[in-house]
């Protein structure tokens, strides 16, 4: 009896395996970068209708969007670069900048020279079959879109100080495919790659 038990135990040890689990976020890294770059472009050159050096409290209570923390930080950075001081609270501020998000998301557009992939009904009960794309050339645009706006008011009296018209930004990645095989145009970022120039600058 001992020999079969030993053999079964040995087979169990030898047959053991390990598995790893992966997480699947709601957006891919490329999609997240598209939205982040669009937010950066939207706030380029941001100025407020108040004197430079004023203390500004950024009120993001009504700023609701996916990737909102990144966009809010980009707005705060743009205000700092424009010469405003960021106040830690409304009571310490000369002006409150209340933000709202018009858009902070993705768009996609695809153009196909040939037959796009489609679902074709095959009987009266609406059963369908999937037909793959049969194209000579196709082009895909993935676009990050950001639009922000806001208004300013005096924190103690609530008196209006001005408004900021919608700030819009867009970042696009375009890829091409020829004969459904040859692809080009997809942007990539290698690990450690930086834009030319210093990695920091002093305000």
Short mmCIF file of N, CA and C in Angstrom, two decimals, residues 4-187:
data_model
loop_
_atom_site.label_atom_id
_atom_site.label_comp_id
_atom_site.label_asym_id
_atom_site.label_seq_id
_atom_site.Cartn_x
_atom_site.Cartn_y
_atom_site.Cartn_z
N UNK A 4 2.03 2.58 -3.83
CA UNK A 4 1.10 3.41 -4.62
C UNK A 4 0.91 4.80 -4.04
N UNK A 5 0.87 4.89 -2.71
CA UNK A 5 0.67 6.20 -2.09
C UNK A 5 1.86 7.12 -2.40
N UNK A 6 3.07 6.55 -2.31
CA UNK A 6 4.27 7.33 -2.60
C UNK A 6 4.26 7.78 -4.06
N UNK A 7 3.87 6.88 -4.96
CA UNK A 7 3.83 7.23 -6.38
C UNK A 7 2.81 8.32 -6.67
N UNK A 8 1.64 8.24 -6.03
CA UNK A 8 0.60 9.25 -6.23
C UNK A 8 1.08 10.61 -5.71
N UNK A 9 1.73 10.61 -4.52
CA UNK A 9 2.23 11.86 -3.96
C UNK A 9 3.30 12.47 -4.85
N UNK A 10 4.19 11.61 -5.39
CA UNK A 10 5.25 12.11 -6.28
C UNK A 10 4.66 12.70 -7.55
N UNK A 11 3.63 12.03 -8.10
CA UNK A 11 2.99 12.54 -9.31
C UNK A 11 2.33 13.88 -9.04
N UNK A 12 1.75 14.04 -7.84
CA UNK A 12 1.12 15.30 -7.50
C UNK A 12 2.12 16.43 -7.41
N UNK A 13 3.30 16.13 -6.84
CA UNK A 13 4.33 17.16 -6.74
C UNK A 13 4.87 17.53 -8.12
N UNK A 14 5.15 16.51 -8.94
CA UNK A 14 5.71 16.76 -10.26
C UNK A 14 4.71 17.44 -11.18
N UNK A 15 3.44 17.16 -10.97
CA UNK A 15 2.41 17.74 -11.83
C UNK A 15 1.93 19.09 -11.37
N UNK A 16 2.50 19.62 -10.29
CA UNK A 16 2.07 20.92 -9.79
C UNK A 16 2.43 22.02 -10.77
N UNK A 17 1.64 23.06 -10.79
CA UNK A 17 1.92 24.18 -11.69
C UNK A 17 1.61 25.47 -10.97
N UNK A 18 2.15 26.56 -11.49
CA UNK A 18 1.92 27.89 -10.93
C UNK A 18 1.25 28.75 -11.98
N UNK A 19 0.41 29.65 -11.54
CA UNK A 19 -0.27 30.56 -12.47
C UNK A 19 -0.20 31.97 -11.90
N UNK A 20 -0.17 32.93 -12.78
CA UNK A 20 -0.17 34.33 -12.37
C UNK A 20 -1.45 34.98 -12.85
N UNK A 21 -1.90 35.95 -12.09
CA UNK A 21 -3.11 36.68 -12.46
C UNK A 21 -2.72 38.05 -12.98
N UNK A 22 -3.47 38.55 -13.95
CA UNK A 22 -3.23 39.85 -14.53
C UNK A 22 -4.46 40.72 -14.34
N UNK A 23 -4.23 42.00 -14.16
CA UNK A 23 -5.35 42.92 -14.05
C UNK A 23 -5.60 43.55 -15.41
N UNK A 24 -6.83 43.90 -15.67
CA UNK A 24 -7.21 44.49 -16.94
C UNK A 24 -7.91 45.83 -16.66
N UNK A 25 -7.16 46.95 -16.69
CA UNK A 25 -7.76 48.24 -16.41
C UNK A 25 -8.77 48.62 -17.48
N UNK A 26 -9.59 49.62 -17.16
CA UNK A 26 -10.63 50.03 -18.10
C UNK A 26 -10.05 50.67 -19.35
N UNK A 27 -8.84 51.23 -19.25
CA UNK A 27 -8.18 51.84 -20.41
C UNK A 27 -6.77 51.32 -20.54
N UNK A 28 -6.33 51.15 -21.78
CA UNK A 28 -4.96 50.73 -22.02
C UNK A 28 -4.01 51.88 -21.74
N UNK A 29 -2.71 51.57 -21.71
CA UNK A 29 -1.72 52.62 -21.48
C UNK A 29 -1.76 53.67 -22.58
N UNK A 30 -1.94 53.23 -23.83
CA UNK A 30 -2.01 54.19 -24.94
C UNK A 30 -3.21 55.11 -24.78
N UNK A 31 -4.35 54.56 -24.40
CA UNK A 31 -5.54 55.39 -24.20
C UNK A 31 -5.34 56.39 -23.08
N UNK A 32 -4.71 55.96 -21.99
CA UNK A 32 -4.45 56.88 -20.89
C UNK A 32 -3.52 58.01 -21.32
N UNK A 33 -2.49 57.67 -22.11
CA UNK A 33 -1.57 58.71 -22.59
C UNK A 33 -2.26 59.68 -23.54
N UNK A 34 -3.16 59.20 -24.38
CA UNK A 34 -3.89 60.08 -25.28
C UNK A 34 -4.67 61.13 -24.49
N UNK A 35 -5.37 60.70 -23.44
CA UNK A 35 -6.15 61.63 -22.64
C UNK A 35 -5.24 62.58 -21.87
N UNK A 36 -4.14 62.07 -21.32
CA UNK A 36 -3.21 62.91 -20.56
C UNK A 36 -2.59 63.98 -21.45
N UNK A 37 -2.17 63.61 -22.66
CA UNK A 37 -1.56 64.60 -23.55
C UNK A 37 -2.59 65.63 -24.01
N UNK A 38 -3.82 65.21 -24.21
CA UNK A 38 -4.87 66.17 -24.57
C UNK A 38 -5.10 67.17 -23.45
N UNK A 39 -5.08 66.70 -22.20
CA UNK A 39 -5.24 67.60 -21.06
C UNK A 39 -4.08 68.60 -20.98
N UNK A 40 -2.85 68.12 -21.22
CA UNK A 40 -1.70 69.02 -21.21
C UNK A 40 -1.85 70.12 -22.26
N UNK A 41 -2.32 69.75 -23.44
CA UNK A 41 -2.47 70.74 -24.50
C UNK A 41 -3.61 71.72 -24.22
N UNK A 42 -4.64 71.25 -23.55
CA UNK A 42 -5.79 72.13 -23.27
C UNK A 42 -5.40 73.30 -22.37
N UNK A 43 -4.47 73.09 -21.46
CA UNK A 43 -4.14 74.13 -20.49
C UNK A 43 -2.93 74.97 -20.89
N UNK A 44 -2.39 74.73 -22.07
CA UNK A 44 -1.25 75.54 -22.51
C UNK A 44 -1.66 77.02 -22.61
N UNK A 45 -0.88 77.88 -21.98
CA UNK A 45 -1.15 79.31 -22.04
C UNK A 45 -2.32 79.77 -21.19
N UNK A 46 -2.74 78.96 -20.22
CA UNK A 46 -3.87 79.34 -19.36
C UNK A 46 -3.55 80.60 -18.55
N UNK A 47 -4.43 81.59 -18.62
CA UNK A 47 -4.33 82.79 -17.79
C UNK A 47 -5.70 83.10 -17.22
N UNK A 48 -5.71 83.84 -16.12
CA UNK A 48 -6.96 84.22 -15.45
C UNK A 48 -7.13 85.73 -15.52
N UNK A 49 -8.38 86.21 -15.46
CA UNK A 49 -8.62 87.67 -15.52
C UNK A 49 -8.40 88.36 -14.18
N UNK A 50 -7.27 88.03 -13.55
CA UNK A 50 -6.88 88.66 -12.29
C UNK A 50 -5.39 88.93 -12.36
N UNK A 51 -4.86 89.83 -11.54
CA UNK A 51 -3.43 90.16 -11.61
C UNK A 51 -2.53 88.96 -11.33
N UNK A 52 -1.41 88.90 -12.02
CA UNK A 52 -0.42 87.86 -11.75
C UNK A 52 0.06 87.98 -10.31
N UNK A 53 0.33 86.87 -9.68
CA UNK A 53 0.74 86.86 -8.28
C UNK A 53 -0.41 86.68 -7.32
N UNK A 54 -1.64 86.74 -7.82
CA UNK A 54 -2.81 86.53 -6.95
C UNK A 54 -2.83 85.10 -6.43
N UNK A 55 -3.37 84.94 -5.24
CA UNK A 55 -3.49 83.61 -4.65
C UNK A 55 -4.80 82.99 -5.11
N UNK A 56 -4.70 81.79 -5.72
CA UNK A 56 -5.87 81.15 -6.33
C UNK A 56 -6.12 79.80 -5.67
N UNK A 57 -7.35 79.58 -5.27
CA UNK A 57 -7.76 78.26 -4.79
C UNK A 57 -8.48 77.55 -5.92
N UNK A 58 -8.00 76.38 -6.30
CA UNK A 58 -8.61 75.60 -7.37
C UNK A 58 -9.67 74.69 -6.77
N UNK A 59 -10.93 74.98 -7.09
CA UNK A 59 -12.06 74.20 -6.56
C UNK A 59 -12.46 73.16 -7.60
N UNK A 60 -12.15 71.88 -7.30
CA UNK A 60 -12.46 70.81 -8.24
C UNK A 60 -13.64 69.95 -7.79
N UNK A 61 -14.47 70.48 -6.90
CA UNK A 61 -15.59 69.69 -6.36
C UNK A 61 -16.56 69.24 -7.43
N UNK A 62 -16.69 70.02 -8.51
CA UNK A 62 -17.65 69.68 -9.56
C UNK A 62 -16.95 69.20 -10.84
N UNK A 63 -15.67 68.89 -10.73
CA UNK A 63 -14.90 68.39 -11.87
C UNK A 63 -14.97 66.87 -11.85
N UNK A 64 -15.84 66.31 -12.67
CA UNK A 64 -16.09 64.87 -12.65
C UNK A 64 -15.78 64.28 -14.02
N UNK A 65 -14.73 63.48 -14.07
CA UNK A 65 -14.36 62.81 -15.32
C UNK A 65 -13.32 61.75 -15.00
N UNK A 66 -13.23 60.72 -15.85
CA UNK A 66 -12.16 59.75 -15.70
C UNK A 66 -10.84 60.46 -16.00
N UNK A 67 -9.81 60.12 -15.26
CA UNK A 67 -8.50 60.79 -15.34
C UNK A 67 -8.57 62.22 -14.82
N UNK A 68 -9.57 62.55 -14.00
CA UNK A 68 -9.71 63.90 -13.46
C UNK A 68 -8.50 64.33 -12.64
N UNK A 69 -7.92 63.48 -11.77
CA UNK A 69 -6.77 63.95 -10.98
C UNK A 69 -5.62 64.45 -11.85
N UNK A 70 -5.34 63.77 -12.95
CA UNK A 70 -4.25 64.23 -13.82
C UNK A 70 -4.59 65.59 -14.42
N UNK A 71 -5.82 65.75 -14.91
CA UNK A 71 -6.22 67.02 -15.53
C UNK A 71 -6.18 68.16 -14.52
N UNK A 72 -6.63 67.92 -13.30
CA UNK A 72 -6.62 68.96 -12.28
C UNK A 72 -5.19 69.37 -11.95
N UNK A 73 -4.30 68.39 -11.85
CA UNK A 73 -2.89 68.71 -11.59
C UNK A 73 -2.29 69.51 -12.75
N UNK A 74 -2.68 69.18 -13.99
CA UNK A 74 -2.19 69.93 -15.14
C UNK A 74 -2.66 71.38 -15.08
N UNK A 75 -3.90 71.60 -14.65
CA UNK A 75 -4.43 72.97 -14.51
C UNK A 75 -3.67 73.72 -13.42
N UNK A 76 -3.42 73.07 -12.30
CA UNK A 76 -2.68 73.71 -11.21
C UNK A 76 -1.26 74.07 -11.66
N UNK A 77 -0.63 73.17 -12.41
CA UNK A 77 0.72 73.44 -12.91
C UNK A 77 0.71 74.63 -13.87
N UNK A 78 -0.32 74.71 -14.72
CA UNK A 78 -0.41 75.82 -15.67
C UNK A 78 -0.60 77.15 -14.94
N UNK A 79 -1.38 77.13 -13.87
CA UNK A 79 -1.56 78.36 -13.09
C UNK A 79 -0.26 78.78 -12.42
N UNK A 80 0.48 77.83 -11.90
CA UNK A 80 1.77 78.15 -11.28
C UNK A 80 2.73 78.73 -12.31
N UNK A 81 2.74 78.12 -13.50
CA UNK A 81 3.64 78.60 -14.55
C UNK A 81 3.24 80.00 -15.02
N UNK A 82 1.95 80.32 -14.94
CA UNK A 82 1.48 81.64 -15.36
C UNK A 82 1.75 82.72 -14.31
N UNK A 83 2.25 82.33 -13.14
CA UNK A 83 2.62 83.32 -12.13
C UNK A 83 1.64 83.49 -10.99
N UNK A 84 0.67 82.60 -10.88
CA UNK A 84 -0.28 82.67 -9.76
C UNK A 84 0.20 81.78 -8.62
N UNK A 85 -0.17 82.15 -7.41
CA UNK A 85 0.14 81.34 -6.23
C UNK A 85 -1.05 80.46 -5.91
N UNK A 86 -0.79 79.20 -5.60
CA UNK A 86 -1.86 78.27 -5.27
C UNK A 86 -2.16 78.35 -3.78
N UNK A 87 -3.39 78.69 -3.46
CA UNK A 87 -3.80 78.81 -2.05
C UNK A 87 -4.29 77.45 -1.55
N UNK A 88 -3.97 77.11 -0.29
CA UNK A 88 -4.40 75.80 0.24
C UNK A 88 -5.88 75.74 0.60
N UNK A 89 -6.53 76.88 0.75
CA UNK A 89 -7.95 76.89 1.12
C UNK A 89 -8.61 78.16 0.59
N UNK A 90 -9.92 78.16 0.60
CA UNK A 90 -10.65 79.33 0.12
C UNK A 90 -10.37 80.56 0.99
N UNK A 91 -10.22 80.32 2.29
CA UNK A 91 -10.01 81.46 3.20
C UNK A 91 -8.66 82.13 2.97
N UNK A 92 -7.70 81.41 2.38
CA UNK A 92 -6.38 81.98 2.12
C UNK A 92 -6.26 82.56 0.72
N UNK A 93 -7.33 82.50 -0.07
CA UNK A 93 -7.24 82.84 -1.49
C UNK A 93 -7.77 84.24 -1.77
N UNK A 94 -7.21 84.85 -2.83
CA UNK A 94 -7.75 86.09 -3.36
C UNK A 94 -8.88 85.80 -4.35
N UNK A 95 -8.85 84.59 -4.93
CA UNK A 95 -9.88 84.20 -5.90
C UNK A 95 -10.04 82.70 -5.87
N UNK A 96 -11.26 82.25 -6.11
CA UNK A 96 -11.55 80.82 -6.22
C UNK A 96 -11.81 80.51 -7.69
N UNK A 97 -11.12 79.52 -8.21
CA UNK A 97 -11.29 79.09 -9.60
C UNK A 97 -12.05 77.78 -9.58
N UNK A 98 -13.34 77.84 -9.89
CA UNK A 98 -14.17 76.64 -9.89
C UNK A 98 -14.14 76.01 -11.28
N UNK A 99 -13.73 74.72 -11.31
CA UNK A 99 -13.52 74.02 -12.57
C UNK A 99 -14.73 73.18 -12.96
N UNK A 100 -14.86 72.97 -14.25
CA UNK A 100 -15.82 71.98 -14.75
C UNK A 100 -15.23 71.36 -16.02
N UNK A 101 -15.59 70.10 -16.24
CA UNK A 101 -15.06 69.36 -17.38
C UNK A 101 -16.14 69.22 -18.44
N UNK A 102 -15.83 69.69 -19.65
CA UNK A 102 -16.76 69.46 -20.76
C UNK A 102 -16.51 68.11 -21.39
N UNK A 103 -15.24 67.73 -21.51
CA UNK A 103 -14.89 66.43 -22.09
C UNK A 103 -13.50 66.04 -21.61
N UNK A 104 -13.31 64.77 -21.38
CA UNK A 104 -12.01 64.21 -21.04
C UNK A 104 -12.08 62.73 -21.38
N UNK A 105 -11.98 62.46 -22.69
CA UNK A 105 -12.24 61.09 -23.12
C UNK A 105 -11.57 60.84 -24.47
N UNK A 106 -12.04 59.78 -25.13
CA UNK A 106 -11.42 59.32 -26.37
C UNK A 106 -12.44 59.27 -27.50
N UNK A 107 -11.93 59.51 -28.69
CA UNK A 107 -12.70 59.29 -29.91
C UNK A 107 -11.89 58.38 -30.82
N UNK A 108 -12.59 57.65 -31.68
CA UNK A 108 -11.90 56.78 -32.62
C UNK A 108 -12.59 56.87 -33.97
N UNK A 109 -11.79 56.95 -35.03
CA UNK A 109 -12.31 57.01 -36.38
C UNK A 109 -11.51 56.05 -37.25
N UNK A 110 -12.21 55.29 -38.05
CA UNK A 110 -11.56 54.31 -38.91
C UNK A 110 -12.07 54.46 -40.34
N UNK A 111 -11.14 54.53 -41.29
CA UNK A 111 -11.49 54.61 -42.70
C UNK A 111 -10.95 53.36 -43.40
N UNK A 112 -11.79 52.74 -44.20
CA UNK A 112 -11.43 51.47 -44.84
C UNK A 112 -11.67 51.57 -46.34
N UNK A 113 -10.65 51.23 -47.13
CA UNK A 113 -10.81 51.12 -48.57
C UNK A 113 -10.98 49.63 -48.87
N UNK A 114 -12.21 49.20 -48.94
CA UNK A 114 -12.52 47.78 -49.09
C UNK A 114 -13.75 47.47 -48.27
N UNK A 115 -13.81 46.27 -47.71
CA UNK A 115 -14.95 45.86 -46.90
C UNK A 115 -14.56 45.87 -45.43
N UNK A 116 -15.27 46.65 -44.57
CA UNK A 116 -14.97 46.62 -43.14
C UNK A 116 -15.49 45.33 -42.52
N UNK A 117 -15.02 45.02 -41.31
CA UNK A 117 -15.57 43.87 -40.61
C UNK A 117 -17.03 44.15 -40.30
N UNK A 118 -17.85 43.13 -40.39
CA UNK A 118 -19.29 43.32 -40.21
C UNK A 118 -19.93 42.04 -39.70
N UNK A 119 -21.16 42.19 -39.23
CA UNK A 119 -21.96 41.07 -38.77
C UNK A 119 -23.14 40.93 -39.72
N UNK A 120 -23.28 39.75 -40.32
CA UNK A 120 -24.28 39.54 -41.37
C UNK A 120 -25.32 38.53 -40.88
N UNK A 121 -26.63 38.90 -40.92
CA UNK A 121 -27.67 37.93 -40.55
C UNK A 121 -27.76 36.82 -41.59
N UNK A 122 -27.98 35.59 -41.10
CA UNK A 122 -27.99 34.45 -42.02
C UNK A 122 -29.33 33.74 -42.07
N UNK A 123 -30.28 34.10 -41.19
CA UNK A 123 -31.60 33.45 -41.25
C UNK A 123 -32.64 34.38 -40.63
N UNK A 124 -33.89 33.89 -40.61
CA UNK A 124 -34.99 34.72 -40.12
C UNK A 124 -34.95 34.94 -38.61
N UNK A 125 -34.18 34.15 -37.89
CA UNK A 125 -34.09 34.33 -36.43
C UNK A 125 -32.96 35.26 -36.03
N UNK A 126 -32.42 35.93 -37.03
CA UNK A 126 -31.38 36.95 -36.79
C UNK A 126 -30.08 36.38 -36.22
N UNK A 127 -29.80 35.12 -36.49
CA UNK A 127 -28.46 34.62 -36.20
C UNK A 127 -27.49 35.28 -37.17
N UNK A 128 -26.33 35.60 -36.68
CA UNK A 128 -25.38 36.36 -37.49
C UNK A 128 -24.03 35.65 -37.52
N UNK A 129 -23.28 35.95 -38.56
CA UNK A 129 -21.90 35.51 -38.63
C UNK A 129 -21.03 36.74 -38.77
N UNK A 130 -19.82 36.66 -38.24
CA UNK A 130 -18.88 37.78 -38.32
C UNK A 130 -18.00 37.61 -39.55
N UNK A 131 -17.95 38.65 -40.36
CA UNK A 131 -17.12 38.66 -41.56
C UNK A 131 -15.91 39.55 -41.28
N UNK A 132 -14.70 39.03 -41.40
CA UNK A 132 -13.52 39.86 -41.10
C UNK A 132 -13.31 40.94 -42.16
N UNK A 133 -12.52 41.92 -41.78
CA UNK A 133 -12.21 43.00 -42.71
C UNK A 133 -11.44 42.48 -43.92
N UNK A 134 -11.83 42.93 -45.10
CA UNK A 134 -11.14 42.61 -46.35
C UNK A 134 -10.84 43.94 -47.03
N UNK A 135 -9.68 44.50 -46.74
CA UNK A 135 -9.39 45.84 -47.22
C UNK A 135 -8.04 45.90 -47.92
N UNK A 136 -7.93 46.84 -48.85
CA UNK A 136 -6.66 47.15 -49.48
C UNK A 136 -5.86 48.10 -48.59
N UNK A 137 -6.57 49.06 -47.99
CA UNK A 137 -5.92 50.04 -47.13
C UNK A 137 -6.91 50.47 -46.06
N UNK A 138 -6.43 50.67 -44.85
CA UNK A 138 -7.26 51.19 -43.76
C UNK A 138 -6.44 52.14 -42.92
N UNK A 139 -7.13 53.10 -42.31
CA UNK A 139 -6.49 54.09 -41.45
C UNK A 139 -7.30 54.23 -40.18
N UNK A 140 -6.60 54.27 -39.08
CA UNK A 140 -7.25 54.36 -37.77
C UNK A 140 -6.73 55.57 -37.02
N UNK A 141 -7.63 56.41 -36.54
CA UNK A 141 -7.29 57.56 -35.72
C UNK A 141 -7.82 57.34 -34.32
N UNK A 142 -6.93 57.42 -33.34
CA UNK A 142 -7.34 57.42 -31.93
C UNK A 142 -7.01 58.79 -31.37
N UNK A 143 -8.01 59.44 -30.78
CA UNK A 143 -7.87 60.85 -30.41
C UNK A 143 -8.27 61.04 -28.96
N UNK A 144 -7.38 61.63 -28.20
CA UNK A 144 -7.72 62.07 -26.85
C UNK A 144 -8.25 63.50 -26.92
N UNK A 145 -9.37 63.75 -26.27
CA UNK A 145 -10.02 65.06 -26.32
C UNK A 145 -10.23 65.57 -24.90
N UNK A 146 -9.85 66.82 -24.67
CA UNK A 146 -10.04 67.45 -23.36
C UNK A 146 -10.64 68.83 -23.55
N UNK A 147 -11.62 69.14 -22.72
CA UNK A 147 -12.18 70.49 -22.71
C UNK A 147 -12.53 70.85 -21.27
N UNK A 148 -11.98 71.96 -20.80
CA UNK A 148 -12.24 72.45 -19.45
C UNK A 148 -12.71 73.90 -19.54
N UNK A 149 -13.42 74.32 -18.53
CA UNK A 149 -13.76 75.73 -18.38
C UNK A 149 -13.95 76.00 -16.90
N UNK A 150 -14.26 77.24 -16.56
CA UNK A 150 -14.44 77.58 -15.16
C UNK A 150 -14.74 79.05 -14.98
N UNK A 151 -14.98 79.43 -13.74
CA UNK A 151 -15.22 80.84 -13.43
C UNK A 151 -14.58 81.18 -12.11
N UNK A 152 -14.37 82.47 -11.90
CA UNK A 152 -13.69 82.98 -10.72
C UNK A 152 -14.65 83.80 -9.87
N UNK A 153 -14.49 83.68 -8.57
CA UNK A 153 -15.27 84.53 -7.68
C UNK A 153 -14.46 84.86 -6.44
N UNK A 154 -14.86 85.94 -5.79
CA UNK A 154 -14.21 86.39 -4.57
C UNK A 154 -14.65 85.49 -3.42
N UNK A 155 -13.72 84.86 -2.68
CA UNK A 155 -14.12 83.84 -1.71
C UNK A 155 -14.93 84.36 -0.53
N UNK A 156 -14.76 85.61 -0.14
CA UNK A 156 -15.46 86.10 1.04
C UNK A 156 -16.85 86.62 0.74
N UNK A 157 -17.00 87.24 -0.42
CA UNK A 157 -18.31 87.82 -0.77
C UNK A 157 -19.05 87.03 -1.83
N UNK A 158 -18.33 86.18 -2.57
CA UNK A 158 -18.95 85.44 -3.66
C UNK A 158 -19.12 86.27 -4.92
N UNK A 159 -18.59 87.49 -4.92
CA UNK A 159 -18.74 88.36 -6.09
C UNK A 159 -17.98 87.78 -7.28
N UNK A 160 -18.57 87.81 -8.48
CA UNK A 160 -17.88 87.26 -9.65
C UNK A 160 -16.68 88.10 -10.04
N UNK A 161 -15.62 87.40 -10.45
CA UNK A 161 -14.40 88.07 -10.89
C UNK A 161 -14.12 87.83 -12.37
N UNK A 162 -14.77 86.90 -12.97
CA UNK A 162 -14.54 86.62 -14.38
C UNK A 162 -14.74 85.15 -14.68
N UNK A 163 -14.62 84.81 -15.95
CA UNK A 163 -14.81 83.43 -16.40
C UNK A 163 -13.70 83.06 -17.37
N UNK A 164 -13.46 81.79 -17.49
CA UNK A 164 -12.47 81.27 -18.42
C UNK A 164 -13.22 80.50 -19.50
N UNK A 165 -13.05 80.94 -20.75
CA UNK A 165 -13.73 80.26 -21.85
C UNK A 165 -13.19 78.84 -21.97
N UNK A 166 -13.94 77.95 -22.61
CA UNK A 166 -13.48 76.56 -22.70
C UNK A 166 -12.07 76.43 -23.26
N UNK A 167 -11.25 75.67 -22.54
CA UNK A 167 -9.89 75.34 -22.97
C UNK A 167 -9.95 73.96 -23.60
N UNK A 168 -9.52 73.84 -24.83
CA UNK A 168 -9.63 72.57 -25.53
C UNK A 168 -8.26 72.08 -25.95
N UNK A 169 -8.10 70.76 -25.94
CA UNK A 169 -6.86 70.13 -26.37
C UNK A 169 -7.16 68.80 -27.02
N UNK A 170 -6.28 68.41 -27.95
CA UNK A 170 -6.46 67.17 -28.69
C UNK A 170 -5.11 66.54 -28.95
N UNK A 171 -5.05 65.23 -28.82
CA UNK A 171 -3.82 64.50 -29.14
C UNK A 171 -4.22 63.26 -29.93
N UNK A 172 -3.55 63.07 -31.07
CA UNK A 172 -3.98 62.05 -32.02
C UNK A 172 -2.84 61.07 -32.32
N UNK A 173 -3.19 59.80 -32.41
CA UNK A 173 -2.29 58.78 -32.93
C UNK A 173 -2.96 58.17 -34.16
N UNK A 174 -2.25 58.21 -35.27
CA UNK A 174 -2.79 57.69 -36.54
C UNK A 174 -1.96 56.50 -36.98
N UNK A 175 -2.62 55.42 -37.30
CA UNK A 175 -1.93 54.23 -37.80
C UNK A 175 -2.55 53.81 -39.12
N UNK A 176 -1.74 53.14 -39.94
CA UNK A 176 -2.16 52.73 -41.28
C UNK A 176 -1.92 51.24 -41.44
N UNK A 177 -2.69 50.64 -42.35
CA UNK A 177 -2.48 49.23 -42.65
C UNK A 177 -2.74 49.02 -44.14
N UNK A 178 -1.80 48.33 -44.79
CA UNK A 178 -1.89 48.05 -46.21
C UNK A 178 -2.03 46.55 -46.42
N UNK A 179 -3.05 46.17 -47.18
CA UNK A 179 -3.32 44.77 -47.47
C UNK A 179 -3.48 43.94 -46.20
N UNK A 180 -3.94 44.59 -45.14
CA UNK A 180 -4.23 43.94 -43.86
C UNK A 180 -2.99 43.32 -43.20
N UNK A 181 -1.81 43.65 -43.70
CA UNK A 181 -0.58 43.05 -43.17
C UNK A 181 0.43 44.11 -42.78
N UNK A 182 0.76 45.00 -43.71
CA UNK A 182 1.80 46.00 -43.50
C UNK A 182 1.21 47.17 -42.71
N UNK A 183 1.73 47.41 -41.52
CA UNK A 183 1.22 48.47 -40.65
C UNK A 183 2.33 49.46 -40.35
N UNK A 184 1.96 50.73 -40.23
CA UNK A 184 2.93 51.78 -39.84
C UNK A 184 2.17 52.95 -39.23
N UNK A 185 2.93 53.82 -38.55
CA UNK A 185 2.34 55.03 -38.01
C UNK A 185 2.04 54.99 -36.53
N UNK A 186 2.08 53.82 -35.90
CA UNK A 186 1.80 53.72 -34.47
C UNK A 186 2.95 54.33 -33.68
N UNK A 187 2.66 55.31 -32.82
CA UNK A 187 3.70 55.93 -32.01
C UNK A 187 4.06 55.02 -30.84
#
